[in-house]
PDB file of C-alpha atoms in Angstrom:
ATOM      1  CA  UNK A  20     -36.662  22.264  88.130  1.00 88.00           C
ATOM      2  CA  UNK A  21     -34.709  23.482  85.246  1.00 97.00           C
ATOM      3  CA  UNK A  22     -36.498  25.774  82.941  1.00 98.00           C
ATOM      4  CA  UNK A  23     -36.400  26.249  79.102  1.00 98.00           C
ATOM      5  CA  UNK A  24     -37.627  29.024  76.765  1.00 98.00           C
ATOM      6  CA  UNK A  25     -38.761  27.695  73.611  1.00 98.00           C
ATOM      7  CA  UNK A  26     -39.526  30.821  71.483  1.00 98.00           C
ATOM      8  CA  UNK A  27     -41.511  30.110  68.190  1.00 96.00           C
ATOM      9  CA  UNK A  28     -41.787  31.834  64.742  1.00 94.00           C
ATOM     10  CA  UNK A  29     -45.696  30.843  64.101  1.00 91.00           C
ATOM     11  CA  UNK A  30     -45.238  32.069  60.225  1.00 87.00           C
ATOM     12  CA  UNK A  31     -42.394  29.793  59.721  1.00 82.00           C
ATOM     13  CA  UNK A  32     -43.004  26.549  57.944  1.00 69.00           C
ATOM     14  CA  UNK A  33     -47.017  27.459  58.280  1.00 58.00           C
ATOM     15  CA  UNK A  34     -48.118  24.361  56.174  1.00 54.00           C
ATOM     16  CA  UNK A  35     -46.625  21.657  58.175  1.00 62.00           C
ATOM     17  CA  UNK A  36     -48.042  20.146  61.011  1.00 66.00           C
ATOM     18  CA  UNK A  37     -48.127  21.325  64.653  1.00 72.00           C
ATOM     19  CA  UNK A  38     -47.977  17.646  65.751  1.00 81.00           C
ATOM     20  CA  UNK A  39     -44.633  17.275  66.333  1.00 86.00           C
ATOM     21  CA  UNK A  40     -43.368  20.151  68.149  1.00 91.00           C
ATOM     22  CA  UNK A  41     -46.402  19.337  70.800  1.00 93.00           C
ATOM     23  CA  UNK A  42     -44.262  15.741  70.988  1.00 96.00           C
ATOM     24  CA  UNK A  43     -41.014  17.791  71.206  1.00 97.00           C
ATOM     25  CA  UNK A  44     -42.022  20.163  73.939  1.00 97.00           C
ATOM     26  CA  UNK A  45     -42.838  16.664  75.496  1.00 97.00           C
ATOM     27  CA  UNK A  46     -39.377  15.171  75.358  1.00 98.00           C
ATOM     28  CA  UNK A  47     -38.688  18.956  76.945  1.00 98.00           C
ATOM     29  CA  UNK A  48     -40.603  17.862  79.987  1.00 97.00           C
ATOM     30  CA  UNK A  49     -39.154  14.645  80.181  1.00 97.00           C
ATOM     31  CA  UNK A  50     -36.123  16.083  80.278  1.00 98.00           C
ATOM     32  CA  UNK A  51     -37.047  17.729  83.540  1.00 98.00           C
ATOM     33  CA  UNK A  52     -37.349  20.915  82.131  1.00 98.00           C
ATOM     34  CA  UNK A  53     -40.348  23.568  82.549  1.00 98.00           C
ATOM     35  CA  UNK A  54     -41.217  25.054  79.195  1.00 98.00           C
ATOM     36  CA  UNK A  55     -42.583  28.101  78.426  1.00 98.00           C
ATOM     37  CA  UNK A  56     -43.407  28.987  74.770  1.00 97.00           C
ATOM     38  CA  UNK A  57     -43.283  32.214  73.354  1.00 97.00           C
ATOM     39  CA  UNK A  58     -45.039  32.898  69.406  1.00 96.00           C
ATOM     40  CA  UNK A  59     -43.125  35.754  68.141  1.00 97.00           C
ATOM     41  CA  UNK A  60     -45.405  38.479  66.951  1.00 96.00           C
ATOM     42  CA  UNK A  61     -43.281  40.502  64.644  1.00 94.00           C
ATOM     43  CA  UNK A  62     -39.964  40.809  63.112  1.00 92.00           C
ATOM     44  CA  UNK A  63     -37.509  41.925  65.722  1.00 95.00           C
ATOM     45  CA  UNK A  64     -39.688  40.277  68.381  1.00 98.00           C
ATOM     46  CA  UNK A  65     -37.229  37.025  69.141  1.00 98.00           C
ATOM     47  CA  UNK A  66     -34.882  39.403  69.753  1.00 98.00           C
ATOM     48  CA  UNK A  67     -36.168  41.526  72.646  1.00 98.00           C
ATOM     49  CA  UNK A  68     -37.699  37.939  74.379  1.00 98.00           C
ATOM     50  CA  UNK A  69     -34.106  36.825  74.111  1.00 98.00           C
ATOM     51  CA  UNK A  70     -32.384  39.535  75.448  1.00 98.00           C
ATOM     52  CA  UNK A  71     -35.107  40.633  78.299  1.00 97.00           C
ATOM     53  CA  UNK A  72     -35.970  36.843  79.279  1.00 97.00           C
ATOM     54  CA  UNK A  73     -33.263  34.552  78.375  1.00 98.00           C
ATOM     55  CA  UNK A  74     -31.671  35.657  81.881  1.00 96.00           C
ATOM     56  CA  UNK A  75     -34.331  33.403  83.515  1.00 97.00           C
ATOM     57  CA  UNK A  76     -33.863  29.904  81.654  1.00 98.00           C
ATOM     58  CA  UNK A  77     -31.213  27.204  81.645  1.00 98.00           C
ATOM     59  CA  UNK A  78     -31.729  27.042  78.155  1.00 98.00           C
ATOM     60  CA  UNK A  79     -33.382  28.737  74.997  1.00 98.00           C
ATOM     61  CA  UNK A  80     -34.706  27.276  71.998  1.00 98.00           C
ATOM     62  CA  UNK A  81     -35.334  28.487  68.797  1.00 97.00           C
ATOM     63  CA  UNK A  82     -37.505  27.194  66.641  1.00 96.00           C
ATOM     64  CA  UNK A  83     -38.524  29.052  63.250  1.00 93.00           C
ATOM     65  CA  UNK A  84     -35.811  29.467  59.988  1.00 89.00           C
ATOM     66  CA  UNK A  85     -32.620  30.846  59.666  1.00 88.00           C
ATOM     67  CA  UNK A  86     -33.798  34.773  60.173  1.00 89.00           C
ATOM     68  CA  UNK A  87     -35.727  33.729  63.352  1.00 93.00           C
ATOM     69  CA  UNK A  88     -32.337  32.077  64.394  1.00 95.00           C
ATOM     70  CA  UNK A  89     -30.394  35.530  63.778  1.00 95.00           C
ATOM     71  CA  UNK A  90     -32.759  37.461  65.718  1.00 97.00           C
ATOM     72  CA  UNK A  91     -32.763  34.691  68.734  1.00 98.00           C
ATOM     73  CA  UNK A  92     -29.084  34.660  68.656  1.00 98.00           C
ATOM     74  CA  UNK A  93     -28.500  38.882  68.606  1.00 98.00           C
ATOM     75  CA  UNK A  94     -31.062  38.702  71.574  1.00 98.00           C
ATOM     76  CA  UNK A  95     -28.879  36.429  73.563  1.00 98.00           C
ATOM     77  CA  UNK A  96     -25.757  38.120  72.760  1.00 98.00           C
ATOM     78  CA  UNK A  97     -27.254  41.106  74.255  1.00 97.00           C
ATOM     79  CA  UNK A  98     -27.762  38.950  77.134  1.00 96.00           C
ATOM     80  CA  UNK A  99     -25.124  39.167  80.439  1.00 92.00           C
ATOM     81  CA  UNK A 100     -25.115  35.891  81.028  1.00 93.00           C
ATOM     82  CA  UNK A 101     -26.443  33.891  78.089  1.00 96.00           C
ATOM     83  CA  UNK A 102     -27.769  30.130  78.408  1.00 98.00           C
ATOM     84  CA  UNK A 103     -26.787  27.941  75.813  1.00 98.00           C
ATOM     85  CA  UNK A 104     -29.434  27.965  72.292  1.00 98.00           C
ATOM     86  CA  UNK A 105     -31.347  25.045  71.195  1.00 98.00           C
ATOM     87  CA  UNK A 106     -31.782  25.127  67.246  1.00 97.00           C
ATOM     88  CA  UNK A 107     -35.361  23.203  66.252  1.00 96.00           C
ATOM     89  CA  UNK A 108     -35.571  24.449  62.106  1.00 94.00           C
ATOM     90  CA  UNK A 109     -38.580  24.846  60.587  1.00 90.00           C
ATOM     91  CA  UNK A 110     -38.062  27.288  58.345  1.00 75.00           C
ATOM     92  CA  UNK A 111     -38.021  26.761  54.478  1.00 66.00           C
ATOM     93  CA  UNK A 112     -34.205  26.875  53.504  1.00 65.00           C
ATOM     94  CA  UNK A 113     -32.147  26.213  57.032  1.00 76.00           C
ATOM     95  CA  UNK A 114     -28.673  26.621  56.041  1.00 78.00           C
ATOM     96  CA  UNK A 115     -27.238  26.607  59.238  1.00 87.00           C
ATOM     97  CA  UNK A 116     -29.412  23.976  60.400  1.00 88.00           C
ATOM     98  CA  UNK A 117     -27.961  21.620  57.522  1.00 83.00           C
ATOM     99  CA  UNK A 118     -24.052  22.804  58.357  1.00 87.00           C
ATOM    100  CA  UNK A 119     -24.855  21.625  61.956  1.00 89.00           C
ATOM    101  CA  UNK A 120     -26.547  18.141  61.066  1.00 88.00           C
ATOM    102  CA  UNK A 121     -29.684  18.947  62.920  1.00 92.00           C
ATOM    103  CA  UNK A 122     -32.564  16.751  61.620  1.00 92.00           C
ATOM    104  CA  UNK A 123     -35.710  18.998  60.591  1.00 88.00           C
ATOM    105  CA  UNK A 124     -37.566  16.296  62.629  1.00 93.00           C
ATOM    106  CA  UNK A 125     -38.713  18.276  65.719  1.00 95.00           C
ATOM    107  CA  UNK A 126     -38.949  15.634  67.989  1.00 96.00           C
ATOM    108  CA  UNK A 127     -35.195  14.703  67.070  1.00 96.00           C
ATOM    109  CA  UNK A 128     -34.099  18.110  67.409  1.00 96.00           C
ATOM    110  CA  UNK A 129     -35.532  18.133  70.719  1.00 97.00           C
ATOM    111  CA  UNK A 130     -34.124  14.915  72.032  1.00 97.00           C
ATOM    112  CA  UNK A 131     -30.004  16.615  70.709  1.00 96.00           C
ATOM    113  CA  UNK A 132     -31.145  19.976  72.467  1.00 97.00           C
ATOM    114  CA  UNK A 133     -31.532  17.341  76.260  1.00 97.00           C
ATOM    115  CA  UNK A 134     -28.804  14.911  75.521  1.00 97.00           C
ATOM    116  CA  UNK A 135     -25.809  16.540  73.749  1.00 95.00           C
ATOM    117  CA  UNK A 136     -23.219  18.770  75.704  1.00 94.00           C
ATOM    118  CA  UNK A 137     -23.108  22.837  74.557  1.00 96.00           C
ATOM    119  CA  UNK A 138     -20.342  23.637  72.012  1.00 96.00           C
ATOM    120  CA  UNK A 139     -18.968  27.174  71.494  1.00 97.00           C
ATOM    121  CA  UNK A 140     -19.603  28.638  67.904  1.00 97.00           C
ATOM    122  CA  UNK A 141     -18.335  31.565  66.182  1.00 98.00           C
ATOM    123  CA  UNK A 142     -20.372  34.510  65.337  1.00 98.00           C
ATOM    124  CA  UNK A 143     -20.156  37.300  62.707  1.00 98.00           C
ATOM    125  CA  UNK A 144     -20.377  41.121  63.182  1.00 98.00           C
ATOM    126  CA  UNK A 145     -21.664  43.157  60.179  1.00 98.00           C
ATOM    127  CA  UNK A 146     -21.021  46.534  61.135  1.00 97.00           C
ATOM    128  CA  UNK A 147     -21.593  45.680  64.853  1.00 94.00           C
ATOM    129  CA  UNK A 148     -25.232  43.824  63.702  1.00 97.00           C
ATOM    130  CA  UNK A 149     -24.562  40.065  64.630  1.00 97.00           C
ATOM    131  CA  UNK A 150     -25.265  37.297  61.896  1.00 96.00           C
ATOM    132  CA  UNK A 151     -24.644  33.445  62.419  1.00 96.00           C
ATOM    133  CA  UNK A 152     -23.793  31.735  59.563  1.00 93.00           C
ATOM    134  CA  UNK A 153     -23.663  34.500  55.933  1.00 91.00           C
ATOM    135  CA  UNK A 154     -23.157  38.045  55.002  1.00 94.00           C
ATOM    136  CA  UNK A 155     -23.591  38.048  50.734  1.00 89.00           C
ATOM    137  CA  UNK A 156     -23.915  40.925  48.460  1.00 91.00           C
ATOM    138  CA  UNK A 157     -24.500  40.328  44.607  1.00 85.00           C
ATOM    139  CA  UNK A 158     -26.138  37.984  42.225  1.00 72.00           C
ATOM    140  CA  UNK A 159     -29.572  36.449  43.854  1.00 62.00           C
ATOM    141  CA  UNK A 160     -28.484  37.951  47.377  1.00 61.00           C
ATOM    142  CA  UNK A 161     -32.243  39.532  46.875  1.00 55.00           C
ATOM    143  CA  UNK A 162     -34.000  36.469  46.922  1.00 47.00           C
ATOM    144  CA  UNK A 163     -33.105  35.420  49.914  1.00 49.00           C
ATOM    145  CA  UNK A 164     -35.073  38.635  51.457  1.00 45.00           C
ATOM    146  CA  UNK A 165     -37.668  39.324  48.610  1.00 45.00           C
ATOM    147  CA  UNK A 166     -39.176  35.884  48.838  1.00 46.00           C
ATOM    148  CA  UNK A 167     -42.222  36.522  49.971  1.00 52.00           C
ATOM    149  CA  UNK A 168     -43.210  34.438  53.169  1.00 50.00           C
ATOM    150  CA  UNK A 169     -46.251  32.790  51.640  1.00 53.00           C
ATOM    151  CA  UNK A 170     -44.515  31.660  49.079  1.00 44.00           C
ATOM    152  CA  UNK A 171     -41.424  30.128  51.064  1.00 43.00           C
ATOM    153  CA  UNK A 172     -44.231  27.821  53.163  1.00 44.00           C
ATOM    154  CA  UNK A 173     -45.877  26.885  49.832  1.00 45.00           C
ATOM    155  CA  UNK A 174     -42.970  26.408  47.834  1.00 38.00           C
ATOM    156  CA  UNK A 175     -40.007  25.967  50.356  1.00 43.00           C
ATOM    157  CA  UNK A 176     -36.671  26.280  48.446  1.00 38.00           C
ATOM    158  CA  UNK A 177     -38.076  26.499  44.866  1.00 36.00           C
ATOM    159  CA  UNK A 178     -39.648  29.781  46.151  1.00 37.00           C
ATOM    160  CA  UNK A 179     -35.923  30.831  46.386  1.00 37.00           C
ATOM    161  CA  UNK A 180     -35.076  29.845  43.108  1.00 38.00           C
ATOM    162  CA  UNK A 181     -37.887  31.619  41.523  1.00 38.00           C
ATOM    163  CA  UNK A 182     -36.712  34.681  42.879  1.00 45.00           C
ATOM    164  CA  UNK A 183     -33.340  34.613  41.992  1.00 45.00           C
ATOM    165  CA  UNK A 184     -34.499  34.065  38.331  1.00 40.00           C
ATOM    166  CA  UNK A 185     -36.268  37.225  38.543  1.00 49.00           C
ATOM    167  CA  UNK A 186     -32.857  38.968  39.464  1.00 52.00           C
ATOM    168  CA  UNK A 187     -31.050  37.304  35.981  1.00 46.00           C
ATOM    169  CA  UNK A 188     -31.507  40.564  33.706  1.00 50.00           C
ATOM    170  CA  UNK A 189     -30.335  42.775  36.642  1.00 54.00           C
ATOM    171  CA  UNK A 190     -27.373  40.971  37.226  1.00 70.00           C
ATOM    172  CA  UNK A 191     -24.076  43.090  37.270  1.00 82.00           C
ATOM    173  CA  UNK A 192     -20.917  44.364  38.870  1.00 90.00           C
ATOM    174  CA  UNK A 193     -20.215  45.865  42.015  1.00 94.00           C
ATOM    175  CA  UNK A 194     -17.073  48.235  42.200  1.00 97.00           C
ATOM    176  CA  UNK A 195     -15.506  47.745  45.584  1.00 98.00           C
ATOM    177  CA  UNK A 196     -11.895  48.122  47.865  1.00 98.00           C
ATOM    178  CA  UNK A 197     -12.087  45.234  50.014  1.00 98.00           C
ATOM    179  CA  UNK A 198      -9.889  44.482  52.120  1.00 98.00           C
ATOM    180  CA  UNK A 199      -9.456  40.628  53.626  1.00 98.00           C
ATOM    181  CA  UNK A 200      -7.099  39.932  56.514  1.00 98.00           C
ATOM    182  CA  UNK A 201      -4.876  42.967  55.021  1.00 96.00           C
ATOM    183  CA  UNK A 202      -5.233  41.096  51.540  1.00 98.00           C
ATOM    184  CA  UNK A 203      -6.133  44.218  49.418  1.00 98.00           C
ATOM    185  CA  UNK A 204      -8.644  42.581  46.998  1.00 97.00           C
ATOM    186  CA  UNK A 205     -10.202  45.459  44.986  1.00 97.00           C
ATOM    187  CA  UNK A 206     -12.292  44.938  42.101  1.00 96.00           C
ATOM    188  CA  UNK A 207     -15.743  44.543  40.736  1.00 96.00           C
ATOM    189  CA  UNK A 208     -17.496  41.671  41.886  1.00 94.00           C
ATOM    190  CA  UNK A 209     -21.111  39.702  40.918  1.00 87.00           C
ATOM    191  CA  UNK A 210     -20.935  37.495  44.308  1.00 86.00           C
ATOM    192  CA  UNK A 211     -19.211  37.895  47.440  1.00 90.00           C
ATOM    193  CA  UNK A 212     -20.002  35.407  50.579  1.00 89.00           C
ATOM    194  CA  UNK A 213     -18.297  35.707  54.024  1.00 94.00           C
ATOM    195  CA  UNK A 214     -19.944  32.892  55.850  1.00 92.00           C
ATOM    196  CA  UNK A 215     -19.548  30.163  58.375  1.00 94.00           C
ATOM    197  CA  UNK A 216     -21.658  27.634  56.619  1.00 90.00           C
ATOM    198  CA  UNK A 217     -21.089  24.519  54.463  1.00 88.00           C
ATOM    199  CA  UNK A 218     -24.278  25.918  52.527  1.00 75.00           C
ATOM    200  CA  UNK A 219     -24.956  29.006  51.531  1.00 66.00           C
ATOM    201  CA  UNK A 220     -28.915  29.592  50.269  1.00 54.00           C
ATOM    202  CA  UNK A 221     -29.074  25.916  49.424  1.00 52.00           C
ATOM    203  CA  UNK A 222     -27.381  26.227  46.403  1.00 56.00           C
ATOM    204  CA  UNK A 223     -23.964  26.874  46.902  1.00 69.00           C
ATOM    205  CA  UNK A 224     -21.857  24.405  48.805  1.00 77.00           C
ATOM    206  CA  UNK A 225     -18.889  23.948  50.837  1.00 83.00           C
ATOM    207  CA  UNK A 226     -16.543  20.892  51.512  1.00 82.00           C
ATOM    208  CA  UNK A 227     -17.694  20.390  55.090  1.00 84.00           C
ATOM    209  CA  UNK A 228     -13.831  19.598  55.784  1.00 84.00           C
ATOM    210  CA  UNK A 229     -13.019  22.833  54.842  1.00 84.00           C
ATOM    211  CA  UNK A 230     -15.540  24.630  56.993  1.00 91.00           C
ATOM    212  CA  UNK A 231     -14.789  24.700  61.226  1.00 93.00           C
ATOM    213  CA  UNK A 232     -17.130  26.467  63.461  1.00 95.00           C
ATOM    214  CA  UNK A 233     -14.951  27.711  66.251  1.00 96.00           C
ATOM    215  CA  UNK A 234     -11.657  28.461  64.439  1.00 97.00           C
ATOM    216  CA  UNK A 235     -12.298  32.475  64.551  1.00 98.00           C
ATOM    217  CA  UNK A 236     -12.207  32.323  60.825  1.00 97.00           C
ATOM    218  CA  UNK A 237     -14.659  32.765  57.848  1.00 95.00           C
ATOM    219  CA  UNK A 238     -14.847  31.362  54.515  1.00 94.00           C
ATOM    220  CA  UNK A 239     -14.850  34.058  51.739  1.00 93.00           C
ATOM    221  CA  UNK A 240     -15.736  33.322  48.297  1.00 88.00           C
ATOM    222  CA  UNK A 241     -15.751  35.765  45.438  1.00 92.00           C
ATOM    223  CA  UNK A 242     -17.032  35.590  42.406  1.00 86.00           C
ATOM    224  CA  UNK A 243     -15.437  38.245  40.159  1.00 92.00           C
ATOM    225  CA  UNK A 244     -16.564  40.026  36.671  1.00 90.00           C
ATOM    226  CA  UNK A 245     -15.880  37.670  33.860  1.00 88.00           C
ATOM    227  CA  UNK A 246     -14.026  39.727  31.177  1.00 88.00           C
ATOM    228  CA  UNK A 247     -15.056  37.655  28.489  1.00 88.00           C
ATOM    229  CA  UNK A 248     -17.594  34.537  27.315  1.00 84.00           C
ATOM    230  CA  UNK A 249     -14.567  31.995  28.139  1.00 88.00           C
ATOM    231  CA  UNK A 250     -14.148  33.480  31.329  1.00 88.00           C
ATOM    232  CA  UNK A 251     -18.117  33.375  32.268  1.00 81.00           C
ATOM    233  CA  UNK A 252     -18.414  29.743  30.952  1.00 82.00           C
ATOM    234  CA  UNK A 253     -15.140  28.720  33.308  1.00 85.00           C
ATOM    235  CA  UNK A 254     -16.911  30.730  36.644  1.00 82.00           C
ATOM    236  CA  UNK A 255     -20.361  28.751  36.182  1.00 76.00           C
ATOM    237  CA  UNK A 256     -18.680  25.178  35.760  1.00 80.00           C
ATOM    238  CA  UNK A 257     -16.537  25.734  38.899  1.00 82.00           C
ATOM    239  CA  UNK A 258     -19.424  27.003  40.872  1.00 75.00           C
ATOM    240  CA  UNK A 259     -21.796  24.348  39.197  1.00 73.00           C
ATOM    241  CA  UNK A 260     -18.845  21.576  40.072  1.00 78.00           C
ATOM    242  CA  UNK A 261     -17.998  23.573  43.339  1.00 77.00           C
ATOM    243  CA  UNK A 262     -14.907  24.047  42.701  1.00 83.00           C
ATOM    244  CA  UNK A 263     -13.463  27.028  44.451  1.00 82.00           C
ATOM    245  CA  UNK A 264      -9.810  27.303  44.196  1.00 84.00           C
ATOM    246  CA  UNK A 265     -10.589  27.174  40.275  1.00 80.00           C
ATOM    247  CA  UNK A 266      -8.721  29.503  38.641  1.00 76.00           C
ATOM    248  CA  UNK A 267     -10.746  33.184  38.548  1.00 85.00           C
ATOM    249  CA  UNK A 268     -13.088  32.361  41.892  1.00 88.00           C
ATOM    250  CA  UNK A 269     -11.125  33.788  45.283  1.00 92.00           C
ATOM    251  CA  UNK A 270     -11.997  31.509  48.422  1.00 92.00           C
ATOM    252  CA  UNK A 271      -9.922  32.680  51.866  1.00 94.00           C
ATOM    253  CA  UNK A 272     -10.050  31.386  55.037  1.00 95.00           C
ATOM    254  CA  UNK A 273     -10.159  35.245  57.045  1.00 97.00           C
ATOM    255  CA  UNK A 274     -11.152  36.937  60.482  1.00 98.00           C
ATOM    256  CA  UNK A 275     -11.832  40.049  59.098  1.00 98.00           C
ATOM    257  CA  UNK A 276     -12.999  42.026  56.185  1.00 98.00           C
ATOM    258  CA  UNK A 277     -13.781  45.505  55.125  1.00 98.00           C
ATOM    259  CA  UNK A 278     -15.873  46.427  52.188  1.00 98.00           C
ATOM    260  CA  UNK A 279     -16.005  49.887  50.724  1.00 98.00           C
ATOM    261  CA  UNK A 280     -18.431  49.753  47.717  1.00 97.00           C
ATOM    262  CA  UNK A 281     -18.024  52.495  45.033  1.00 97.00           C
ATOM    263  CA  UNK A 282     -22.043  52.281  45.071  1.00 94.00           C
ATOM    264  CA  UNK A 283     -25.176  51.354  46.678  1.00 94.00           C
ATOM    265  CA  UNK A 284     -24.736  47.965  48.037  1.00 94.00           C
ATOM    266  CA  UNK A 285     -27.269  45.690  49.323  1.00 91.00           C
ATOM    267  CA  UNK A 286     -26.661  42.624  51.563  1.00 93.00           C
ATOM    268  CA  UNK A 287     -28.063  39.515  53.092  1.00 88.00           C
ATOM    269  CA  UNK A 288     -27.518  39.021  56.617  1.00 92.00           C
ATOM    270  CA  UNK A 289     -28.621  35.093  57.254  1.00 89.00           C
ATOM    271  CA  UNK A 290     -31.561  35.630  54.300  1.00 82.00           C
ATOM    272  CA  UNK A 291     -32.134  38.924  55.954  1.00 86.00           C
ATOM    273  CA  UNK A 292     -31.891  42.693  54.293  1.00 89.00           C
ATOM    274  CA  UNK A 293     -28.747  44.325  54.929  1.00 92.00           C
ATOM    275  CA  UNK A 294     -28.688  47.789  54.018  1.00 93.00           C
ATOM    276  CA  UNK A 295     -26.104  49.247  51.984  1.00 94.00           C
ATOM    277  CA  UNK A 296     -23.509  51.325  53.806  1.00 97.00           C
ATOM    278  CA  UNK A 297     -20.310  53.767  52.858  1.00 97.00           C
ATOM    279  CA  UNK A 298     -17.784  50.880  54.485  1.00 98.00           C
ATOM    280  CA  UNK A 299     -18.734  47.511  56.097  1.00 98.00           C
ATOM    281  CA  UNK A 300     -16.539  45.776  58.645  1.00 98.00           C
ATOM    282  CA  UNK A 301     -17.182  41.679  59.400  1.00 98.00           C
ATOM    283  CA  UNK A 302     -15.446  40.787  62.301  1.00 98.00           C
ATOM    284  CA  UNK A 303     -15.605  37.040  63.519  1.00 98.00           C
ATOM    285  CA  UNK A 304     -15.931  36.853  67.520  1.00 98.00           C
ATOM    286  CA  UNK A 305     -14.714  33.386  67.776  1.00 98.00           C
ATOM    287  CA  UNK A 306     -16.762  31.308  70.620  1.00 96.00           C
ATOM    288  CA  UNK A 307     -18.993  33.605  71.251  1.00 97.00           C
ATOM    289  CA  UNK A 308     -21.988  31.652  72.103  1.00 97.00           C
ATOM    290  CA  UNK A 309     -23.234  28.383  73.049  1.00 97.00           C
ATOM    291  CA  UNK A 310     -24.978  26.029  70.916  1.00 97.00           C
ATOM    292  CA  UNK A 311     -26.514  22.846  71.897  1.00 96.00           C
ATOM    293  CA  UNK A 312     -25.832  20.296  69.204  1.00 90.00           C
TER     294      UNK A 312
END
């Protein structure tokens, strides 16, 4: 009998029912596969399950938000021999989930997990710390950590928003040398994005025909210090109308980036803290997992 580990962030999506992940562990075991369910305990915990455990299953699942994803996912890729990853999202935001077309319906998230063939996906190295889907510094980068978890499960995405309003009268500049692809783009910055995603905290989005999951390539998107009021007004309506070649915005298609920040520098790893460091490199590892989708 095959055997699947279905490892489960508890706190994640804590006001919705229970119901129907009990039906999707059943379509699991109709599947022919024995389950065994893990709750996570902790932040960091996914991780070590995945990499001490994963060894022993024909497939994992995750099922929790985006930052129970990451840690699943840097377990795994500690992993010899990985088995292919299962995505059920029931976290409050999913932007990877909604990239990858995966219905927040557990039951159908199960039943793509036993019928669909594994793809190969690209993952992101920040500084040698794996992330699936975003690394962002800048303007309301802190809400995607600082939102505190009661307040995701009550409030869900608004919970996001209200943080990032709290960020408005600290928003400002960051100094930098980066460097994309050997493109030396230095300058000071409010936003910066290096992502595989078509969505990016829920509210930024990308032209899903612009955005390929295996091509060993991010999407970078910059958003640089208006110089004047004219300037400012022109950067919101592009981002408002997503409009990302616009004229002052940077978007590149890259495999590589380094970031040397004249200053402390705080980042968001798939909605998780990044601390700030003298020089970041973001390497893409092109098909470096599979993903069951």
């Amino acid at each position: 009998m095959k055997k699947l580990l279905l490892i489960v962030n508890p706190a994640a999506g804590k006001t919705r029912s229970h119901g129907p992940l009990f039906d999707a562990v059943s379509v699991f075991c109709k599947a022919g596969y024995l389950v065994h369910v893990h709750n996570t305990t902790g932040r960091g915990d996914a991780t070590q399950v995945a990499a001490a455990q994963s060894g022993d299953y024909d497939v994992v699942v995750c099922c929790g938000g985006d930052g129970t994803l990451n840690e699943t996912v840097s377990g795994l890729l500690q992993a010899e021999n990985p088995p292919p990853l299962g995505y059920i999202p029931r976290g409050s935001t999913n932007d990877f989930a909604a990239t990858l077309g995966l219905s927040s319906n557990p039951v159908q998230a199960a039943e793509t997990i036993v019928t669909h063939q594994p793809q190969m996906l690209d993952i992101g190295f920040w500084n040698q710390r794996p992330f699936v889907y975003v690394a962002s510094f800048g303007a309301f980068t802190r809400s995607s950590y600082a939102a505190p978890q009661a307040n995701k499960n009550a409030l869900g995405h608004l919970a996001y928003i209200l943080e990032g309003i709290k960020d408005l009268n600290t928003l400002r500049p960051y100094k930098m040398s980066l460097s994309a692809d050997g493109e030396v783009l230095d300058g000071e910055y409010l936003f910066g994005a290096i992502c595989n995603s078509t969505s990016i905290g829920g509210l930024m989005k990308l032209d899903p025909s612009r955005v390929v999951l295996d091509d060993g390539r991010f999407e970078m998107l910059l958003v640089p210090n208006p110089k004047t009021p004219v300037e400012l007004q022109n950067l919101l309506l592009a981002l408002l109308n997503q409009q990302y070649d616009a004229q002052g915005l940077i978007f590149r298609h890259v495999s590589s980036v380094t970031v040397k920040p004249s200053e402390d520098l705080p980042w968001s790893l798939d909605g998780e803290y990044g601390p700030s460091s003298q020089q970041v490199e973001i390497v893409n590892h092109q098909a470096a997992l599979r993903f069951l989708l």
